[in-house]
Amino acid sequence: MPAEAAESVFPQLEALLPHVQKPIQYVGGELNSTVKDWDSCDVRWALMYPDAYEVGLPNQGVMILYEVLNEQEGVLAERTYSVWPDLEALMREHAVPQFTVDSHRPVKAFDVFGLSFSTELGYTNMLAALDLAGIPLQAKDRTLDDPIVMAGGHAAFNPEPIADFIDCAVIGDGEQAVLEVTKIIKAWKAEGRPGGREELLFRLAKTGGVYVPGFYDVEYLPDGRIARVVPNRSGVPWRVSKHTVMDLDEWPYPKQPLVPLAETVHERMSVEIFRGCTRGCRFCQAGMITRPVRERSITGIGEMVEQGLKATGFEEVGLLSLSSADHSEIGDIAKGLADRYEDDKIGLSLPSTRVDAFNIDLANELTRNGRRSGLTFAPEGGSERIRKVINKMVSEDDLIRTVATAYGNGWRQVKLYFMCGLPTETDEDVLQIADMATRVIAKGREVSGSNDIRCTVSIGGFVPKPHTPFQWAPQLSAEETDARLAKLRDKIRGDKKYGRSIGFRYHDGKPGIIEGLLSRGDRRVGAVIRAVYEDGGRFDGWREHFSYDRWMACADKTLPAFGVDVDWYTTRERTYEEVLPWDHLDSGLDKDWLWEDWQDALDETEVEDCRWTPCFDCGVCPQMDTHIQIGPTGKKLLPLTVKNAAPAPSGHVH
Ligand code: SF4
């Protein structure tokens, strides 16, 4: 954490850039980026999304924290992304350390190195960045010269597989949490860093909202399961709580969204319209860990869209959340924004896969002037039975009615999203996907009177995740997933009448097994991650870089010493009694409620959305001392800036 050695490395880096692909991603200076004076700040954060610039820059979490921190006096935040292997090799050769894109300072010179993990597949990229930064990979080897390495994001809800590499983790919403952490670091530095890193980490851990893995010992049973996780010093809480921002209107970030220099995955501005989801889909970790539902008001959304468009010049706005059509006032929001920006040709989009006619009304509204190309619906499961297991309350008749409306409204492409490998699933459940797609095409031809319509079936492998009712479930092996999907493919291709109108996209089951290992793994899995990194593993979220064979070879090398293997972590069903590696991280969900919901899944019993029905006692609201926050608020999408208002005729006062 020394302020010295904070010189920009740009001169050395610049010499390397002509020799790498897409050098522009490393130069910074984006519209709305910030470079604050180094010496006038006493707490400095390096924020990383551990993937390439094109994926990392649009990440809302990092963008929000970057702005929230930089707004504070005496605090600065800069961004760093994973460098591609071509630049990594040159940086190693020329001793250029991992740098921030804002001022090109070495990451090691910052007080905190904060990483946001949306997926576990970024873990090897974290190790690459630590090593390039000159920060020891193991937390226990770090000194006062190194930043505090902190993990956040959805994957941090089970940080055990990276417990050896991080100093701490924060779970839940980051906005307020980073400010609390900043305050503690500032005070500790002002006092002259008493007690070194250990004391700082202790002060953070004592709050109950920062998890410091080094302060907990994990004890194992002879069969490999965890016996217990115990704090190893007094004053450290047994359980660590998640952070929840209660009033989104108080946190209208990003106000000044970053505009990328190079091509990125999202070339648009995003406004988060609510957080949380209580639909209760049992496979969905994001829905479970972000409870309760907290809506941004319609006025707040209108202001963010207006301000963000002015600040960026983007011509497209995405209204984001886990299921955007579920905002209680989404009809008014969509109509209000479509009216307001009609003349400006601002594109509006709303990621929603809800299977109902209302969703199509919304899509129609948002594409008033635009092209009606494709709509996506997510029945998730092929049979009525499996949809009861996963609590996706959609009937096949609902779906057919909905696609009929879509095709009748001029939409020509329908994409259906499913999962394979769901608990209790059989071949028959998956083969019914083909029947469903066939009915969709038949209905589409009937409604549109045309044969020129398409339906794409897209299938992802199911990975059981921590803090969900499926956290105890056995994962389907890669071989069984592949065999099941091959049968489905043959059934679709074999359909002479409809097969040619059905597109089929699926991934093989192998990456899902590695994701499963990392999602439900414990500290022993850290040895696998390290071995993969040392063997050259990087960018595991990228098909062309991911190597299943490397992961399996490294697992075979490291896990037998602990008496466990990849199957033990993935395809093994857990019992009620088992201590799960993440039990001491409190997502607010009551473990017994999750277990009951798991039993309901096995009984094919559905549970309603508590937004509209009485509470089901999942535990979150009492724990957070809050309740579901939904409208209608009675507010309007005002103040509206009236565009192109007709000039008032003389003599009239408006
Ligand atoms: S505590 Fe009740 S109302 Fe709150 S999220 Fe859980 S089930 Fe819904």
XYZ file of C-alpha atoms and ligand atoms in Angstrom:
662
model
C 0.000 0.000 0.000
C 2.886 2.401 -0.385
C 2.276 5.722 -2.111
C 5.776 5.427 -3.584
C 6.255 3.377 -6.712
C 2.977 4.791 -7.972
C 4.451 6.245 -11.152
C 2.558 5.631 -14.365
C 3.887 2.693 -16.368
C 2.487 4.128 -19.589
C 5.856 4.889 -21.187
C 6.899 1.209 -20.904
C 3.431 -0.019 -21.871
C 3.186 2.251 -24.902
C 6.211 0.590 -26.438
C 4.436 -2.781 -26.250
C 1.054 -1.723 -27.614
C 1.939 -1.778 -31.335
C 2.654 -5.482 -30.920
C -0.701 -6.550 -29.434
C -4.248 -6.949 -30.668
C -6.742 -4.158 -29.964
C -4.307 -1.887 -28.107
C -7.028 0.716 -27.609
C -8.503 -1.358 -24.780
C -5.489 -0.570 -22.612
C -5.247 3.213 -22.991
C -8.148 4.546 -20.881
C -9.432 8.097 -21.161
C -13.022 7.024 -21.913
C -15.770 9.621 -21.778
C -16.797 9.966 -18.098
C -13.684 8.264 -16.770
C -11.948 9.957 -13.879
C -8.328 10.496 -12.932
C -7.977 12.075 -9.517
C -4.859 13.537 -8.024
C -2.961 10.644 -6.435
C -1.334 12.600 -3.637
C -4.478 14.328 -2.457
C -6.231 11.023 -1.813
C -5.595 8.814 1.157
C -7.654 5.748 0.240
C -7.108 4.344 -3.250
C -9.030 1.515 -4.869
C -8.103 -0.481 -7.955
C -11.297 -2.098 -9.239
C -11.187 -5.095 -11.508
C -13.672 -7.013 -13.540
C -11.516 -10.070 -14.199
C -12.244 -10.463 -17.872
C -11.299 -8.674 -21.072
C -12.080 -4.961 -21.454
C -14.955 -5.651 -23.858
C -16.784 -7.669 -21.218
C -15.545 -5.767 -18.168
C -16.135 -2.167 -19.141
C -19.945 -2.407 -19.422
C -20.189 -4.183 -16.065
C -22.636 -2.149 -14.021
C -21.304 -3.213 -10.632
C -17.800 -1.916 -11.282
C -19.112 1.218 -12.977
C -21.285 2.052 -9.963
C -18.515 1.521 -7.387
C -16.047 3.507 -9.507
C -18.371 6.503 -9.463
C -19.502 6.157 -5.844
C -15.876 6.063 -4.651
C -14.604 8.823 -6.912
C -17.352 11.148 -5.675
C -15.806 11.031 -2.211
C -13.243 13.594 -1.300
C -9.851 12.070 -0.531
C -10.769 8.770 -2.190
C -9.925 7.579 -5.680
C -10.856 4.536 -7.724
C -9.336 3.349 -10.972
C -10.139 0.349 -13.188
C -8.126 -2.569 -14.393
C -9.133 -5.450 -16.679
C -7.578 -8.748 -17.678
C -4.936 -8.366 -20.341
C -5.023 -10.809 -23.238
C -2.287 -13.482 -23.384
C -0.374 -11.553 -26.085
C 0.091 -8.538 -23.816
C 0.622 -10.715 -20.744
C 3.623 -12.353 -22.410
C 5.127 -8.978 -23.336
C 4.461 -7.523 -19.884
C 6.290 -10.452 -18.311
C 9.177 -10.103 -20.725
C 9.533 -6.362 -20.116
C 8.616 -6.383 -16.411
C 5.543 -4.190 -16.823
C 3.152 -4.789 -13.910
C -0.660 -5.066 -13.955
C -1.843 -1.464 -14.385
C -5.036 0.555 -14.156
C -6.380 1.932 -17.436
C -7.133 5.318 -15.875
C -3.702 6.537 -14.839
C -1.691 3.407 -15.701
C -0.456 3.089 -12.160
C 0.624 -0.320 -10.876
C -2.184 -2.151 -9.070
C 0.227 -2.960 -6.244
C 0.415 0.749 -5.338
C -3.276 0.902 -4.343
C -4.728 0.300 -0.862
C -7.447 -2.062 -2.041
C -7.588 -4.352 -5.056
C -11.318 -5.068 -5.403
C -12.499 -7.753 -7.812
C -16.073 -8.269 -8.880
C -16.951 -11.843 -9.847
C -20.210 -12.424 -11.686
C -18.970 -15.905 -12.467
C -16.499 -18.325 -10.977
C -14.817 -18.702 -14.336
C -12.867 -15.481 -13.628
C -10.791 -17.068 -10.854
C -7.757 -17.923 -12.970
C -7.787 -14.388 -14.367
C -7.568 -13.098 -10.819
C -4.426 -15.146 -10.207
C -2.911 -13.877 -13.450
C -3.605 -10.279 -12.415
C -2.197 -10.777 -8.904
C 0.962 -12.306 -10.280
C 1.405 -9.627 -12.942
C 0.860 -7.019 -10.233
C 3.663 -8.521 -8.155
C 1.236 -9.350 -5.322
C 1.809 -12.774 -3.691
C -0.888 -15.253 -4.760
C -1.467 -16.529 -1.230
C -3.002 -14.002 1.169
C -0.779 -15.263 4.002
C 2.369 -14.192 2.130
C 1.317 -10.545 1.716
C 2.879 -7.650 3.597
C 2.145 -3.994 4.243
C 3.475 -3.343 0.725
C 0.498 -5.124 -0.809
C -3.087 -3.995 -1.255
C -5.989 -5.668 0.539
C -7.438 -8.079 -2.031
C -11.220 -8.035 -1.773
C -13.796 -10.090 -3.687
C -17.393 -9.134 -4.409
C -20.131 -9.974 -6.897
C -22.489 -12.953 -7.012
C -19.732 -15.572 -6.966
C -18.480 -14.121 -3.664
C -21.516 -15.658 -1.949
C -19.297 -18.737 -1.812
C -15.727 -17.417 -1.836
C -14.287 -20.603 -0.284
C -12.564 -21.885 -3.442
C -10.570 -18.614 -3.544
C -10.246 -18.293 0.239
C -6.445 -18.684 0.111
C -6.014 -15.941 -2.492
C -8.249 -13.159 -1.182
C -7.874 -11.188 2.018
C -11.588 -10.595 2.352
C -14.979 -10.724 0.628
C -18.092 -8.617 0.781
C -21.440 -10.129 -0.133
C -24.463 -8.254 -1.443
C -24.834 -4.694 -2.700
C -21.545 -2.817 -2.856
C -22.512 0.869 -2.828
C -22.645 1.421 0.908
C -20.226 -1.378 1.722
C -17.281 0.195 -0.140
C -17.798 3.452 1.725
C -17.830 1.680 5.092
C -14.648 -0.194 4.177
C -13.055 3.058 2.996
C -13.822 4.734 6.318
C -12.145 1.938 8.263
C -9.032 1.994 6.060
C -8.802 5.755 6.281
C -8.909 5.716 10.083
C -6.340 2.903 10.296
C -3.964 4.721 7.950
C -4.421 8.001 9.810
C -3.430 6.232 13.026
C -0.202 5.075 11.387
C -1.358 1.553 10.433
C -1.306 0.058 13.933
C -1.019 -3.741 13.997
C -0.330 -3.994 10.263
C -2.591 -5.835 7.829
C -3.842 -8.198 10.510
C -5.304 -5.336 12.544
C -6.916 -3.741 9.500
C -8.517 -7.033 8.489
C -9.670 -7.565 12.056
C -11.323 -4.144 12.123
C -13.103 -5.013 8.860
C -14.158 -8.469 10.084
C -15.510 -7.117 13.370
C -18.204 -5.181 11.502
C -19.890 -8.482 10.637
C -20.157 -7.375 7.006
C -16.691 -8.294 5.725
C -15.596 -11.928 5.513
C -11.925 -12.555 6.209
C -11.301 -16.249 5.391
C -8.006 -16.229 7.287
C -9.921 -15.711 10.548
C -11.837 -18.965 10.115
C -10.614 -22.550 10.364
C -12.356 -25.311 8.451
C -12.432 -28.720 10.123
C -13.186 -31.836 8.063
C -14.788 -35.204 8.795
C -12.932 -38.391 7.822
C -15.262 -38.809 4.798
C -14.220 -35.414 3.398
C -17.306 -33.440 4.400
C -16.919 -30.299 6.493
C -17.289 -30.818 10.249
C -17.442 -27.119 11.101
C -16.125 -23.678 10.295
C -14.887 -21.834 13.359
C -13.545 -18.322 13.935
C -9.928 -18.644 15.057
C -9.769 -15.436 17.050
C -12.160 -13.784 19.431
C -14.221 -10.853 18.250
C -14.776 -12.360 14.796
C -18.469 -13.151 14.174
C -19.586 -16.723 13.424
C -21.612 -15.568 10.449
C -21.078 -12.725 7.981
C -24.073 -10.800 6.652
C -24.861 -9.556 3.198
C -25.273 -5.862 2.400
C -28.591 -4.608 1.089
C -29.272 -1.131 -0.257
C -32.792 -0.392 0.930
C -33.699 2.652 -1.165
C -32.499 2.506 -4.771
C -33.681 6.062 -5.426
C -30.987 7.258 -3.038
C -28.355 5.526 -5.193
C -29.008 6.645 -8.798
C -25.740 5.260 -10.178
C -24.125 5.293 -12.629
C -24.957 8.950 -13.209
C -22.127 9.321 -15.710
C -21.884 5.927 -17.432
C -18.575 5.112 -19.067
C -18.500 5.158 -22.845
C -16.119 2.483 -24.146
C -13.317 3.229 -26.583
C -13.185 -0.204 -28.130
C -16.081 -2.392 -29.156
C -17.744 -3.954 -26.102
C -20.489 -6.493 -25.552
C -23.077 -3.810 -24.753
C -23.042 -0.614 -26.767
C -25.779 1.004 -24.773
C -26.504 2.617 -21.500
C -28.223 0.639 -18.776
C -30.573 1.731 -16.040
C -31.321 -0.743 -13.301
C -35.049 -0.497 -12.623
C -35.238 -2.804 -9.633
C -33.166 -5.243 -7.620
C -34.162 -8.656 -6.350
C -36.724 -11.176 -7.546
C -39.258 -13.209 -5.637
C -40.652 -15.360 -8.445
C -38.869 -18.196 -6.697
C -37.349 -20.065 -9.650
C -35.432 -22.694 -7.735
C -32.405 -22.828 -10.031
C -31.792 -19.079 -9.981
C -29.071 -17.942 -7.627
C -29.357 -14.289 -8.632
C -33.050 -14.273 -7.733
C -32.461 -15.853 -4.348
C -29.457 -13.867 -3.153
C -30.760 -10.440 -4.169
C -34.044 -10.659 -2.263
C -36.099 -8.712 -1.278
C -37.519 -6.870 -4.286
C -36.670 -3.175 -4.266
C -38.032 -1.048 -7.086
C -36.621 2.217 -8.305
C -39.444 4.752 -8.627
C -40.740 5.704 -12.039
C -39.496 9.262 -11.469
C -36.059 8.006 -10.492
C -35.880 5.871 -13.640
C -36.948 8.784 -15.856
C -34.274 11.025 -14.378
C -31.539 8.426 -14.750
C -32.410 7.795 -18.393
C -32.462 11.527 -19.161
C -29.234 12.275 -17.341
C -27.424 9.209 -18.667
C -28.321 9.931 -22.293
C -27.048 13.489 -21.905
C -23.844 12.291 -20.292
C -23.033 9.635 -22.873
C -24.615 10.335 -26.238
C -25.742 6.677 -26.402
C -28.719 5.996 -28.616
C -29.931 2.952 -26.804
C -31.118 2.400 -23.259
C -31.518 -0.980 -21.610
C -33.911 -1.168 -18.655
C -32.149 -3.776 -16.561
C -33.097 -6.089 -13.745
C -33.524 -9.814 -13.280
C -36.960 -9.766 -14.927
C -37.697 -6.237 -16.078
C -41.332 -6.782 -17.050
C -42.052 -7.496 -13.384
C -41.646 -3.867 -12.262
C -45.066 -2.971 -10.877
C -45.225 0.142 -13.084
C -43.443 -1.140 -16.165
C -46.385 -0.374 -18.468
C -46.248 3.331 -17.587
C -42.447 3.345 -17.705
C -42.334 1.803 -21.186
C -45.046 4.043 -22.586
C -43.647 7.170 -20.937
C -40.126 6.599 -22.239
C -41.291 5.550 -25.699
C -43.352 8.765 -25.916
C -40.566 10.934 -24.617
C -37.855 9.657 -26.929
C -39.934 8.866 -29.999
C -38.588 11.805 -32.004
C -35.005 11.280 -30.864
C -34.938 7.717 -32.200
C -33.584 6.425 -28.926
C -33.834 2.633 -28.854
C -35.305 1.120 -25.730
C -34.812 -2.453 -24.709
C -35.953 -4.509 -21.827
C -34.439 -7.871 -21.122
C -37.443 -9.951 -20.192
C -38.218 -13.542 -20.939
C -41.615 -13.666 -19.275
C -43.983 -15.999 -21.035
C -47.136 -13.911 -21.299
C -48.986 -11.523 -23.554
C -48.147 -8.542 -21.370
C -44.509 -9.066 -22.234
C -45.379 -8.757 -25.902
C -47.391 -5.574 -25.289
C -44.263 -4.132 -23.732
C -42.046 -5.283 -26.578
C -44.519 -3.786 -29.054
C -44.455 -0.491 -27.187
C -40.672 -0.336 -27.076
C -40.272 -1.173 -30.764
C -42.956 1.207 -31.979
C -40.647 2.624 -34.598
C -38.195 -0.173 -34.852
C -37.778 -3.569 -36.393
C -39.618 -6.527 -34.931
C -37.001 -9.182 -35.204
C -36.872 -11.612 -32.335
C -38.470 -12.235 -28.971
C -37.072 -14.496 -26.272
C -39.110 -16.531 -23.826
C -37.747 -18.758 -21.109
C -39.934 -21.730 -20.207
C -36.648 -23.219 -18.835
C -38.050 -26.753 -18.652
C -39.493 -28.887 -21.459
C -42.263 -30.690 -19.590
C -45.073 -29.516 -17.348
C -43.667 -31.782 -14.632
C -40.146 -30.366 -14.649
C -41.484 -26.817 -14.682
C -43.246 -27.628 -11.407
C -39.967 -28.937 -10.003
C -38.160 -25.694 -10.834
C -41.123 -23.475 -9.890
C -41.428 -21.917 -13.300
C -45.142 -21.455 -13.425
C -45.733 -21.563 -17.146
C -48.020 -24.019 -18.925
C -47.487 -25.124 -22.502
C -50.829 -23.561 -23.400
C -49.618 -20.217 -21.946
C -46.581 -20.439 -24.167
C -48.531 -21.273 -27.299
C -51.004 -18.452 -26.631
C -48.106 -16.059 -26.092
C -46.215 -16.980 -29.248
C -49.458 -16.767 -31.228
C -49.777 -13.161 -30.051
C -46.133 -12.519 -30.926
C -46.388 -13.898 -34.459
C -49.734 -12.107 -34.860
C -48.010 -8.826 -33.975
C -45.468 -9.167 -36.707
C -42.635 -10.867 -34.816
C -41.027 -13.535 -36.970
C -38.452 -15.127 -34.720
C -39.036 -16.638 -31.345
C -36.210 -17.846 -29.180
C -36.955 -20.312 -26.402
C -34.512 -20.784 -23.581
C -34.238 -24.052 -21.620
C -31.956 -25.852 -19.220
C -30.782 -29.440 -19.312
C -29.749 -31.437 -16.260
C -32.367 -30.106 -13.837
C -32.983 -32.172 -10.688
C -35.212 -35.236 -11.266
C -35.042 -34.660 -15.053
C -35.380 -37.619 -17.435
C -34.814 -37.921 -21.188
C -38.561 -37.577 -21.642
C -38.634 -34.124 -19.994
C -35.999 -32.879 -22.401
C -37.468 -34.545 -25.484
C -40.688 -32.637 -24.864
C -38.765 -29.491 -25.816
C -38.964 -30.702 -29.420
C -42.740 -31.132 -29.160
C -43.055 -27.649 -27.758
C -40.956 -26.126 -30.539
C -43.041 -27.991 -33.121
C -46.274 -26.622 -31.694
C -44.741 -23.128 -31.696
C -43.880 -23.344 -35.391
C -47.266 -24.828 -36.296
C -49.041 -22.047 -34.427
C -46.790 -19.411 -35.978
C -47.515 -20.642 -39.505
C -51.221 -20.672 -38.746
C -51.337 -17.175 -37.239
C -49.017 -15.464 -39.691
C -50.196 -17.356 -42.753
C -46.557 -17.733 -43.700
C -44.025 -20.503 -43.633
C -41.233 -18.022 -43.136
C -41.012 -18.121 -39.388
C -38.373 -19.498 -37.091
C -38.032 -20.751 -33.573
C -34.637 -21.176 -31.973
C -34.241 -23.516 -29.067
C -31.302 -22.557 -26.903
C -30.180 -24.836 -24.070
C -27.774 -24.306 -21.237
C -26.542 -26.927 -18.785
C -27.894 -26.540 -15.259
C -25.338 -25.889 -12.519
C -26.582 -26.126 -8.896
C -25.641 -22.977 -7.000
C -25.103 -22.077 -3.341
C -27.940 -20.303 -1.469
C -30.632 -21.865 -3.659
C -33.012 -24.771 -2.954
C -30.964 -26.804 -5.440
C -27.740 -26.374 -3.444
C -28.189 -29.972 -2.241
C -28.949 -31.423 -5.690
C -26.742 -33.789 -7.678
C -25.449 -32.214 -10.888
C -25.907 -34.227 -14.081
C -22.587 -35.535 -15.413
C -21.180 -34.078 -18.621
C -21.626 -37.412 -20.420
C -25.300 -37.735 -19.456
C -25.973 -34.102 -20.406
C -24.376 -34.634 -23.807
C -26.287 -37.883 -24.388
C -29.601 -36.259 -23.495
C -28.965 -33.289 -25.750
C -27.925 -35.570 -28.612
C -31.297 -37.358 -28.359
C -33.086 -34.013 -28.478
C -31.033 -32.875 -31.459
C -31.875 -36.091 -33.318
C -35.555 -35.686 -32.566
C -35.603 -32.095 -33.864
C -33.522 -32.890 -36.956
C -35.641 -35.952 -37.673
C -38.810 -33.890 -37.915
C -39.405 -33.565 -41.653
C -42.261 -31.110 -41.399
C -40.955 -28.614 -38.858
C -37.325 -29.485 -38.184
C -35.924 -27.016 -40.716
C -37.688 -24.099 -39.016
C -36.217 -24.946 -35.631
C -32.740 -23.741 -34.750
C -30.936 -25.679 -32.034
C -28.173 -24.149 -29.932
C -26.579 -25.981 -27.087
C -23.320 -26.265 -25.250
C -21.679 -29.475 -24.243
C -21.836 -30.428 -20.576
C -18.119 -30.062 -19.807
C -17.810 -26.356 -18.875
C -20.827 -26.782 -16.570
C -18.980 -29.411 -14.542
C -16.050 -27.061 -13.919
C -18.438 -24.238 -13.066
C -20.145 -26.685 -10.693
C -16.831 -27.560 -9.043
C -16.041 -23.869 -8.502
C -19.576 -22.912 -7.410
C -20.054 -25.494 -4.683
C -16.408 -26.052 -3.890
C -14.614 -25.457 -0.615
C -11.101 -24.311 0.253
C -9.532 -27.490 -1.101
C -10.616 -26.496 -4.617
C -8.174 -23.576 -4.395
C -5.368 -26.046 -5.150
C -7.057 -26.930 -8.446
C -7.480 -23.271 -9.427
C -3.843 -22.564 -8.704
C -2.659 -25.605 -10.648
C -4.788 -24.609 -13.651
C -3.442 -21.061 -13.520
C 0.151 -22.330 -13.325
C -0.493 -24.583 -16.271
C -1.507 -21.549 -18.346
C -5.290 -21.460 -17.702
C -6.814 -18.029 -18.418
C -10.131 -16.646 -19.678
C -12.091 -19.751 -18.712
C -15.353 -18.056 -19.622
C -14.207 -18.068 -23.260
C -14.883 -21.210 -25.225
C -11.657 -20.883 -27.193
C -9.515 -20.563 -24.051
C -11.319 -22.966 -21.730
C -9.749 -26.398 -21.433
C -11.778 -29.099 -19.704
C -8.905 -31.527 -19.979
C -6.565 -29.138 -18.203
C -9.040 -28.608 -15.357
C -9.623 -32.336 -14.966
C -5.900 -33.146 -15.093
C -5.186 -30.511 -12.432
C -8.078 -31.781 -10.281
C -6.732 -35.333 -10.566
C -3.339 -34.074 -9.452
C -4.498 -32.057 -6.440
C -7.772 -33.381 -5.008
C -6.837 -37.024 -4.178
C -4.594 -35.720 -1.379
C -7.818 -34.606 0.331
C -9.709 -37.807 -0.449
C -12.187 -36.083 -2.757
C -12.628 -35.633 -6.505
C -14.618 -33.639 -9.055
C -17.635 -36.007 -8.858
C -17.699 -35.594 -5.103
C -18.207 -31.853 -5.559
C -20.580 -31.995 -8.526
C -22.700 -35.126 -9.050
C -23.003 -35.996 -5.332
C -26.291 -35.206 -3.596
C -25.919 -33.514 -0.178
C -28.006 -34.305 2.899
C -29.780 -31.957 5.277
C -27.131 -32.522 7.955
C -24.136 -31.657 5.810
C -22.327 -28.415 6.650
C -22.101 -26.583 3.344
C -18.943 -24.566 2.655
C -20.943 -21.301 2.488
C -23.204 -21.829 5.521
C -21.359 -19.148 7.500
C -22.106 -16.553 4.805
C -25.569 -15.250 5.465
C -27.607 -14.405 2.375
C -30.617 -13.702 4.585
C -32.355 -16.875 3.377
C -33.297 -19.293 6.103
C -31.569 -22.629 5.497
C -34.617 -24.565 6.677
C -36.806 -22.634 4.254
C -34.434 -23.512 1.427
C -34.563 -27.163 2.474
C -38.400 -27.131 2.546
C -38.390 -25.568 -0.900
C -36.048 -28.338 -2.081
C -38.507 -30.909 -0.709
C -41.372 -29.064 -2.442
C -39.371 -29.299 -5.663
C -39.051 -33.064 -5.277
C -42.809 -33.228 -4.627
C -43.438 -31.065 -7.709
C -45.147 -28.426 -5.576
C -45.119 -24.815 -6.701
C -44.765 -21.688 -4.564
C -46.209 -18.321 -5.626
C -44.395 -14.991 -5.995
C -44.514 -13.287 -2.582
C -44.670 -9.897 -4.284
C -48.363 -10.474 -4.890
C -49.223 -13.085 -2.264
C -48.588 -13.461 1.466
C -45.034 -14.015 2.684
C -43.597 -17.529 2.599
C -41.107 -16.842 5.377
C -37.904 -17.238 3.413
C -36.325 -15.152 6.139
C -34.934 -12.252 4.151
C -37.337 -9.460 5.079
C -37.208 -9.866 8.871
C -33.445 -10.334 8.717
C -33.014 -7.093 6.751
C -35.718 -5.407 8.793
C -37.525 -4.486 5.608
C -40.283 -5.625 3.301
C -40.916 -5.984 -0.407
C -40.773 -2.513 -1.956
C -43.057 -2.249 -4.936
C -45.395 0.345 -6.413
C -47.645 1.761 -7.503
C -46.066 4.851 -6.042
C -48.605 7.209 -7.561
C -45.696 9.099 -9.111
C -45.598 9.954 -12.787
C -42.715 9.942 -15.212
C -42.265 13.642 -14.490
C -40.696 16.097 -14.711
C -40.835 15.510 -18.434
C -38.770 17.590 -20.747
C -41.246 18.285 -23.476
C -39.477 17.807 -26.786
C -40.388 19.690 -29.912
C -43.323 21.357 -28.193
C -45.387 23.323 -30.677
C -44.806 27.078 -30.223
C -47.651 28.632 -28.275
C -49.961 30.706 -30.458
C -49.634 34.375 -29.547
C -52.113 35.605 -27.052
C -52.323 32.241 -25.316
C -50.548 31.470 -22.154
C -49.750 27.834 -21.407
S -39.469 -12.759 3.789
Fe -41.459 -13.225 2.837
S -42.010 -11.349 1.667
Fe -39.784 -11.224 2.140
S -38.770 -12.103 0.318
Fe -39.029 -13.779 1.808
S -40.988 -14.789 1.279
Fe -40.932 -12.780 0.256
